[in-house]
Amino acid sequence: KAGVTQTPRYLIKTRGQQVTLSCSPISGHRSVSWYQQTPGQGLQFLFEYFSETQRNKGNFPGRFSGRQFSNSRSEMNVSTLELGDSALYLCASSLGGANEKLFFGSGTQLSVL
Amino acid sequence: TQLLEQSPQFLSIQEGENLTVYCNSSSVFSSLQWYRQEPGEGPVLLVTVVTGGEVKKLKRLTFQFGDARKDSSLHITAAQPGDTGLYLCARSNDYKLSFGAGTTVTVRA
């Protein structure tokens, strides 16, 4: 069974640009969540989707948005990039229950110059 | 704001030594999860502890959940270089995980 796939693996952008990251969950998983990881703040929750509906959202500005498609694949978008958005963005999938095990992808390393 | 406090922040030991990392909070948790993250990869779930006083063993790793369900520890016996990584504790609530800052463990050969 294929794991969680995130593309691209690495990305370099400049301030003010926007970026879209993609996540393909494990087959059969209907929940996808996104996390930001930085050396200073650690792992921070961005948002979680289940069956195309956002069930929970973290404390990030509106520049961070996401969506989920009918096939459970998810994308997150960051507009008007800032230097502080440089981070490893991790996607995780699960079956969708309250305490289901999360399976993480390898992440997208975003560098904002 | 980190609701979960992990200590120490860094740990470097020689192969064959033992180590313990800690995860503490002022809040009571219904359950606690431990993850290990290797460089360039996402975190991988090691164990979930649910019951106060619970002890779980995973080969050379022993996990304890405090009686009051406010603290947990991870003990590694006879550490190996393959144990190197970032160890994270996390609590689950409302479809999201809240992580501690993590303990970076380096096991030297």
PDB file of C-alpha atoms in Angstrom:
ATOM      1  CA  LYS A   1       0.000   0.000   0.000  1.00  0.00           C
ATOM      2  CA  ALA A   2       1.479   3.344  -1.025  1.00  0.00           C
ATOM      3  CA  GLY A   3       2.080   5.859   1.731  1.00  0.00           C
ATOM      4  CA  VAL A   4       1.163   9.521   1.877  1.00  0.00           C
ATOM      5  CA  THR A   5       2.644  11.335  -1.112  1.00  0.00           C
ATOM      6  CA  GLN A   6       3.509  15.015  -1.037  1.00  0.00           C
ATOM      7  CA  THR A   7       4.629  17.056  -4.028  1.00  0.00           C
ATOM      8  CA  PRO A   8       6.819  18.835  -4.675  1.00  0.00           C
ATOM      9  CA  ARG A   9       9.555  17.716  -2.298  1.00  0.00           C
ATOM     10  CA  TYR A  10      11.381  21.041  -2.402  1.00  0.00           C
ATOM     11  CA  LEU A  11      10.255  24.492  -3.441  1.00  0.00           C
ATOM     12  CA  ILE A  12      11.948  27.876  -3.591  1.00  0.00           C
ATOM     13  CA  LYS A  13       9.843  31.007  -3.881  1.00  0.00           C
ATOM     14  CA  THR A  14      10.337  34.724  -3.375  1.00  0.00           C
ATOM     15  CA  ARG A  15       8.439  37.045  -1.063  1.00  0.00           C
ATOM     16  CA  GLY A  16       5.026  38.048  -2.343  1.00  0.00           C
ATOM     17  CA  GLN A  17       4.524  34.977  -4.494  1.00  0.00           C
ATOM     18  CA  GLN A  18       1.943  32.306  -3.831  1.00  0.00           C
ATOM     19  CA  VAL A  19       2.441  28.550  -3.631  1.00  0.00           C
ATOM     20  CA  THR A  20       0.304  25.406  -3.842  1.00  0.00           C
ATOM     21  CA  LEU A  21       1.321  22.155  -2.197  1.00  0.00           C
ATOM     22  CA  SER A  22      -0.256  18.798  -2.935  1.00  0.00           C
ATOM     23  CA  CYS A  23      -0.976  15.746  -0.800  1.00  0.00           C
ATOM     24  CA  SER A  24      -2.255  12.319  -1.868  1.00  0.00           C
ATOM     25  CA  PRO A  25      -3.454  10.292   1.126  1.00  0.00           C
ATOM     26  CA  ILE A  26      -3.237   6.561   1.638  1.00  0.00           C
ATOM     27  CA  SER A  27      -5.907   4.780  -0.375  1.00  0.00           C
ATOM     28  CA  GLY A  28      -9.118   4.578   1.640  1.00  0.00           C
ATOM     29  CA  HIS A  29      -8.203   7.423   3.990  1.00  0.00           C
ATOM     30  CA  ARG A  30     -10.728  10.236   4.008  1.00  0.00           C
ATOM     31  CA  SER A  31      -9.045  12.642   6.407  1.00  0.00           C
ATOM     32  CA  VAL A  32      -6.118  14.851   5.490  1.00  0.00           C
ATOM     33  CA  SER A  33      -4.447  17.280   7.868  1.00  0.00           C
ATOM     34  CA  TRP A  34      -1.622  19.750   7.357  1.00  0.00           C
ATOM     35  CA  TYR A  35       1.152  20.825   9.711  1.00  0.00           C
ATOM     36  CA  GLN A  36       3.921  23.400   9.536  1.00  0.00           C
ATOM     37  CA  GLN A  37       7.291  22.537  11.080  1.00  0.00           C
ATOM     38  CA  THR A  38       9.944  25.156  11.841  1.00  0.00           C
ATOM     39  CA  PRO A  39      12.993  25.058  14.132  1.00  0.00           C
ATOM     40  CA  GLY A  40      11.555  27.848  16.277  1.00  0.00           C
ATOM     41  CA  GLN A  41       7.900  26.850  16.590  1.00  0.00           C
ATOM     42  CA  GLY A  42       8.069  23.105  16.076  1.00  0.00           C
ATOM     43  CA  LEU A  43       5.072  21.311  14.587  1.00  0.00           C
ATOM     44  CA  GLN A  44       1.980  23.481  14.324  1.00  0.00           C
ATOM     45  CA  PHE A  45      -1.454  22.362  13.122  1.00  0.00           C
ATOM     46  CA  LEU A  46      -2.802  24.188  10.066  1.00  0.00           C
ATOM     47  CA  PHE A  47      -6.120  22.512   9.195  1.00  0.00           C
ATOM     48  CA  GLU A  48      -7.896  19.192   8.778  1.00  0.00           C
ATOM     49  CA  TYR A  49     -10.317  18.032   6.092  1.00  0.00           C
ATOM     50  CA  PHE A  50     -12.706  15.110   5.981  1.00  0.00           C
ATOM     51  CA  SER A  51     -14.897  14.368   2.965  1.00  0.00           C
ATOM     52  CA  GLU A  52     -14.149  17.784   1.470  1.00  0.00           C
ATOM     53  CA  THR A  53     -15.178  19.621   4.668  1.00  0.00           C
ATOM     54  CA  GLN A  54     -12.814  21.496   6.964  1.00  0.00           C
ATOM     55  CA  ARG A  55     -13.382  20.184  10.486  1.00  0.00           C
ATOM     56  CA  ASN A  56     -10.711  22.121  12.345  1.00  0.00           C
ATOM     57  CA  LYS A  57      -8.362  25.015  11.735  1.00  0.00           C
ATOM     58  CA  GLY A  58      -5.237  26.194  13.531  1.00  0.00           C
ATOM     59  CA  ASN A  59      -4.151  29.721  14.375  1.00  0.00           C
ATOM     60  CA  PHE A  60      -2.679  30.797  11.081  1.00  0.00           C
ATOM     61  CA  PRO A  61      -3.495  33.911   9.038  1.00  0.00           C
ATOM     62  CA  GLY A  62      -5.964  33.791   6.184  1.00  0.00           C
ATOM     63  CA  ARG A  63      -3.082  33.622   3.691  1.00  0.00           C
ATOM     64  CA  PHE A  64      -3.018  29.905   4.477  1.00  0.00           C
ATOM     65  CA  SER A  65      -5.874  27.984   2.925  1.00  0.00           C
ATOM     66  CA  GLY A  66      -6.632  24.460   1.889  1.00  0.00           C
ATOM     67  CA  ARG A  67      -9.130  22.254   0.199  1.00  0.00           C
ATOM     68  CA  GLN A  68      -9.908  18.605  -0.305  1.00  0.00           C
ATOM     69  CA  PHE A  69     -11.197  16.963  -3.443  1.00  0.00           C
ATOM     70  CA  SER A  70     -13.741  14.181  -3.835  1.00  0.00           C
ATOM     71  CA  ASN A  71     -10.927  11.623  -4.215  1.00  0.00           C
ATOM     72  CA  SER A  72      -9.554  12.783  -0.796  1.00  0.00           C
ATOM     73  CA  ARG A  73      -6.479  14.416  -2.309  1.00  0.00           C
ATOM     74  CA  SER A  74      -5.750  17.760  -0.724  1.00  0.00           C
ATOM     75  CA  GLU A  75      -3.976  20.965  -1.568  1.00  0.00           C
ATOM     76  CA  MET A  76      -2.859  23.836   0.577  1.00  0.00           C
ATOM     77  CA  ASN A  77      -2.162  27.314  -0.697  1.00  0.00           C
ATOM     78  CA  VAL A  78      -0.133  30.107   0.791  1.00  0.00           C
ATOM     79  CA  SER A  79      -0.569  33.538  -0.754  1.00  0.00           C
ATOM     80  CA  THR A  80       1.660  36.600  -0.441  1.00  0.00           C
ATOM     81  CA  LEU A  81       4.575  34.584   0.898  1.00  0.00           C
ATOM     82  CA  GLU A  82       6.683  35.970   3.736  1.00  0.00           C
ATOM     83  CA  LEU A  83      10.182  34.977   4.799  1.00  0.00           C
ATOM     84  CA  GLY A  84       8.717  33.424   7.949  1.00  0.00           C
ATOM     85  CA  ASP A  85       6.699  30.977   5.860  1.00  0.00           C
ATOM     86  CA  SER A  86       9.902  29.028   5.156  1.00  0.00           C
ATOM     87  CA  ALA A  87       9.229  25.653   6.714  1.00  0.00           C
ATOM     88  CA  LEU A  88       8.640  21.969   6.218  1.00  0.00           C
ATOM     89  CA  TYR A  89       4.964  21.441   5.416  1.00  0.00           C
ATOM     90  CA  LEU A  90       3.719  18.009   6.409  1.00  0.00           C
ATOM     91  CA  CYS A  91       0.546  16.290   5.368  1.00  0.00           C
ATOM     92  CA  ALA A  92      -0.986  13.395   7.288  1.00  0.00           C
ATOM     93  CA  SER A  93      -3.857  11.097   6.428  1.00  0.00           C
ATOM     94  CA  SER A  94      -6.118   8.839   8.449  1.00  0.00           C
ATOM     95  CA  LEU A  95      -9.414   6.984   8.219  1.00  0.00           C
ATOM     96  CA  GLY A  96     -11.015  10.005   9.860  1.00  0.00           C
ATOM     97  CA  GLY A  97     -12.151   8.887  13.315  1.00  0.00           C
ATOM     98  CA  ALA A  98     -11.447  11.035  16.359  1.00  0.00           C
ATOM     99  CA  ASN A  99      -8.412   9.076  17.534  1.00  0.00           C
ATOM    100  CA  GLU A 100      -7.327   7.339  14.362  1.00  0.00           C
ATOM    101  CA  LYS A 101      -3.627   6.823  13.720  1.00  0.00           C
ATOM    102  CA  LEU A 102      -2.089   9.502  11.510  1.00  0.00           C
ATOM    103  CA  PHE A 103       0.297   8.612   8.719  1.00  0.00           C
ATOM    104  CA  PHE A 104       2.601  11.437   7.686  1.00  0.00           C
ATOM    105  CA  GLY A 105       4.172  12.144   4.328  1.00  0.00           C
ATOM    106  CA  SER A 106       7.816  13.196   3.934  1.00  0.00           C
ATOM    107  CA  GLY A 107       6.830  16.828   3.570  1.00  0.00           C
ATOM    108  CA  THR A 108       7.473  19.726   1.230  1.00  0.00           C
ATOM    109  CA  GLN A 109      10.431  21.910   2.191  1.00  0.00           C
ATOM    110  CA  LEU A 110       9.510  25.483   1.262  1.00  0.00           C
ATOM    111  CA  SER A 111      12.159  28.195   1.185  1.00  0.00           C
ATOM    112  CA  VAL A 112      11.065  31.808   0.771  1.00  0.00           C
ATOM    113  CA  LEU A 113      13.820  34.182  -0.370  1.00  0.00           C
TER     114      LEU A 113
ATOM    115  CA  THR B   1       2.134  28.212  23.239  1.00  0.00           C
ATOM    116  CA  GLN B   2       3.440  24.729  23.979  1.00  0.00           C
ATOM    117  CA  LEU B   3       1.004  22.836  26.184  1.00  0.00           C
ATOM    118  CA  LEU B   4       3.422  19.909  26.240  1.00  0.00           C
ATOM    119  CA  GLU B   5       6.887  20.484  27.693  1.00  0.00           C
ATOM    120  CA  GLN B   6       9.578  18.074  26.570  1.00  0.00           C
ATOM    121  CA  SER B   7      12.985  17.628  28.178  1.00  0.00           C
ATOM    122  CA  PRO B   8      15.791  17.566  27.559  1.00  0.00           C
ATOM    123  CA  GLN B   9      15.872  19.495  24.300  1.00  0.00           C
ATOM    124  CA  PHE B  10      18.995  17.668  23.097  1.00  0.00           C
ATOM    125  CA  LEU B  11      20.582  14.376  24.114  1.00  0.00           C
ATOM    126  CA  SER B  12      23.812  12.885  22.767  1.00  0.00           C
ATOM    127  CA  ILE B  13      24.912   9.483  24.013  1.00  0.00           C
ATOM    128  CA  GLN B  14      27.217   6.627  23.101  1.00  0.00           C
ATOM    129  CA  GLU B  15      25.892   3.428  21.558  1.00  0.00           C
ATOM    130  CA  GLY B  16      24.879   0.975  24.265  1.00  0.00           C
ATOM    131  CA  GLU B  17      23.896   3.619  26.844  1.00  0.00           C
ATOM    132  CA  ASN B  18      20.371   4.152  28.134  1.00  0.00           C
ATOM    133  CA  LEU B  19      18.348   7.341  27.829  1.00  0.00           C
ATOM    134  CA  THR B  20      15.076   8.800  29.036  1.00  0.00           C
ATOM    135  CA  VAL B  21      13.084  11.679  27.598  1.00  0.00           C
ATOM    136  CA  TYR B  22      10.173  13.358  29.311  1.00  0.00           C
ATOM    137  CA  CYS B  23       6.893  14.967  28.341  1.00  0.00           C
ATOM    138  CA  ASN B  24       4.996  17.031  30.924  1.00  0.00           C
ATOM    139  CA  SER B  25       1.904  19.185  31.076  1.00  0.00           C
ATOM    140  CA  SER B  26      -0.233  20.983  33.622  1.00  0.00           C
ATOM    141  CA  SER B  27      -3.337  19.543  31.930  1.00  0.00           C
ATOM    142  CA  VAL B  28      -4.795  16.060  32.164  1.00  0.00           C
ATOM    143  CA  PHE B  29      -4.904  14.176  28.869  1.00  0.00           C
ATOM    144  CA  SER B  30      -7.153  11.360  27.820  1.00  0.00           C
ATOM    145  CA  SER B  31      -4.262   9.925  25.814  1.00  0.00           C
ATOM    146  CA  LEU B  32      -0.742  10.747  24.696  1.00  0.00           C
ATOM    147  CA  GLN B  33       1.148   9.754  21.592  1.00  0.00           C
ATOM    148  CA  TRP B  34       4.888   9.386  20.983  1.00  0.00           C
ATOM    149  CA  TYR B  35       6.413   9.886  17.541  1.00  0.00           C
ATOM    150  CA  ARG B  36       9.901   9.583  16.099  1.00  0.00           C
ATOM    151  CA  GLN B  37      10.962  11.737  13.179  1.00  0.00           C
ATOM    152  CA  GLU B  38      14.097  11.034  11.185  1.00  0.00           C
ATOM    153  CA  PRO B  39      15.800  13.722   9.091  1.00  0.00           C
ATOM    154  CA  GLY B  40      13.976  14.360   5.841  1.00  0.00           C
ATOM    155  CA  GLU B  41      10.930  12.341   6.850  1.00  0.00           C
ATOM    156  CA  GLY B  42       7.603  12.873   8.545  1.00  0.00           C
ATOM    157  CA  PRO B  43       6.912  11.711  12.120  1.00  0.00           C
ATOM    158  CA  VAL B  44       6.056   8.049  12.643  1.00  0.00           C
ATOM    159  CA  LEU B  45       3.773   6.986  15.481  1.00  0.00           C
ATOM    160  CA  LEU B  46       5.531   4.760  18.033  1.00  0.00           C
ATOM    161  CA  VAL B  47       2.830   4.283  20.646  1.00  0.00           C
ATOM    162  CA  THR B  48      -0.350   5.691  22.176  1.00  0.00           C
ATOM    163  CA  VAL B  49      -0.784   5.560  25.955  1.00  0.00           C
ATOM    164  CA  VAL B  50      -4.279   5.890  27.354  1.00  0.00           C
ATOM    165  CA  THR B  51      -4.519   4.649  30.941  1.00  0.00           C
ATOM    166  CA  GLY B  52      -2.907   6.390  33.920  1.00  0.00           C
ATOM    167  CA  GLY B  53       0.053   4.337  35.141  1.00  0.00           C
ATOM    168  CA  GLU B  54       0.220   2.432  31.861  1.00  0.00           C
ATOM    169  CA  VAL B  55       3.538   0.979  30.721  1.00  0.00           C
ATOM    170  CA  LYS B  56       4.056  -0.135  27.119  1.00  0.00           C
ATOM    171  CA  LYS B  57       7.111  -1.787  25.666  1.00  0.00           C
ATOM    172  CA  LEU B  58       8.223  -1.752  22.056  1.00  0.00           C
ATOM    173  CA  LYS B  59      11.428  -3.789  21.799  1.00  0.00           C
ATOM    174  CA  ARG B  60      14.054  -1.626  23.574  1.00  0.00           C
ATOM    175  CA  LEU B  61      11.642   1.287  24.079  1.00  0.00           C
ATOM    176  CA  THR B  62       9.542   1.596  27.241  1.00  0.00           C
ATOM    177  CA  PHE B  63       6.766   4.167  27.481  1.00  0.00           C
ATOM    178  CA  GLN B  64       5.094   5.236  30.730  1.00  0.00           C
ATOM    179  CA  PHE B  65       2.007   7.350  31.295  1.00  0.00           C
ATOM    180  CA  GLY B  66       1.838   9.034  34.681  1.00  0.00           C
ATOM    181  CA  ASP B  67      -0.821   8.059  37.187  1.00  0.00           C
ATOM    182  CA  ALA B  68      -2.386  11.512  36.935  1.00  0.00           C
ATOM    183  CA  ARG B  69      -2.170  11.444  33.121  1.00  0.00           C
ATOM    184  CA  LYS B  70      -0.184  14.703  33.083  1.00  0.00           C
ATOM    185  CA  ASP B  71       3.221  13.309  32.222  1.00  0.00           C
ATOM    186  CA  SER B  72       4.887  10.588  30.215  1.00  0.00           C
ATOM    187  CA  SER B  73       8.364   9.239  29.632  1.00  0.00           C
ATOM    188  CA  LEU B  74      10.177   7.273  26.963  1.00  0.00           C
ATOM    189  CA  HIS B  75      13.121   5.116  28.008  1.00  0.00           C
ATOM    190  CA  ILE B  76      15.475   3.511  25.489  1.00  0.00           C
ATOM    191  CA  THR B  77      17.687   0.662  26.655  1.00  0.00           C
ATOM    192  CA  ALA B  78      21.044  -0.003  24.986  1.00  0.00           C
ATOM    193  CA  ALA B  79      20.580   2.746  22.401  1.00  0.00           C
ATOM    194  CA  GLN B  80      21.717   2.130  18.832  1.00  0.00           C
ATOM    195  CA  PRO B  81      22.622   4.624  16.072  1.00  0.00           C
ATOM    196  CA  GLY B  82      19.307   3.742  14.417  1.00  0.00           C
ATOM    197  CA  ASP B  83      17.528   5.310  17.399  1.00  0.00           C
ATOM    198  CA  THR B  84      18.813   8.720  16.335  1.00  0.00           C
ATOM    199  CA  GLY B  85      15.996  11.142  15.608  1.00  0.00           C
ATOM    200  CA  LEU B  86      13.571  13.717  16.951  1.00  0.00           C
ATOM    201  CA  TYR B  87      11.217  12.281  19.577  1.00  0.00           C
ATOM    202  CA  LEU B  88       7.903  14.069  19.867  1.00  0.00           C
ATOM    203  CA  CYS B  89       5.005  13.687  22.241  1.00  0.00           C
ATOM    204  CA  ALA B  90       1.567  14.817  21.149  1.00  0.00           C
ATOM    205  CA  ARG B  91      -2.010  14.951  22.360  1.00  0.00           C
ATOM    206  CA  SER B  92      -5.005  14.489  20.116  1.00  0.00           C
ATOM    207  CA  ASN B  93      -8.043  16.717  20.388  1.00  0.00           C
ATOM    208  CA  ASP B  94     -10.788  17.600  17.930  1.00  0.00           C
ATOM    209  CA  TYR B  95      -9.074  16.019  14.916  1.00  0.00           C
ATOM    210  CA  LYS B  96      -5.775  17.788  15.488  1.00  0.00           C
ATOM    211  CA  LEU B  97      -2.485  16.948  17.160  1.00  0.00           C
ATOM    212  CA  SER B  98      -0.697  19.361  19.472  1.00  0.00           C
ATOM    213  CA  PHE B  99       2.991  18.536  19.684  1.00  0.00           C
ATOM    214  CA  GLY B 100       5.716  19.223  22.187  1.00  0.00           C
ATOM    215  CA  ALA B 101       8.906  20.866  20.930  1.00  0.00           C
ATOM    216  CA  GLY B 102      10.660  17.503  20.823  1.00  0.00           C
ATOM    217  CA  THR B 103      13.897  15.956  22.037  1.00  0.00           C
ATOM    218  CA  THR B 104      16.686  15.528  19.492  1.00  0.00           C
ATOM    219  CA  VAL B 105      18.498  12.281  20.264  1.00  0.00           C
ATOM    220  CA  THR B 106      21.883  11.476  18.747  1.00  0.00           C
ATOM    221  CA  VAL B 107      23.394   8.032  19.340  1.00  0.00           C
ATOM    222  CA  ARG B 108      27.109   7.909  18.476  1.00  0.00           C
ATOM    223  CA  ALA B 109      28.608   4.653  17.209  1.00  0.00           C
TER     224      ALA B 109
END
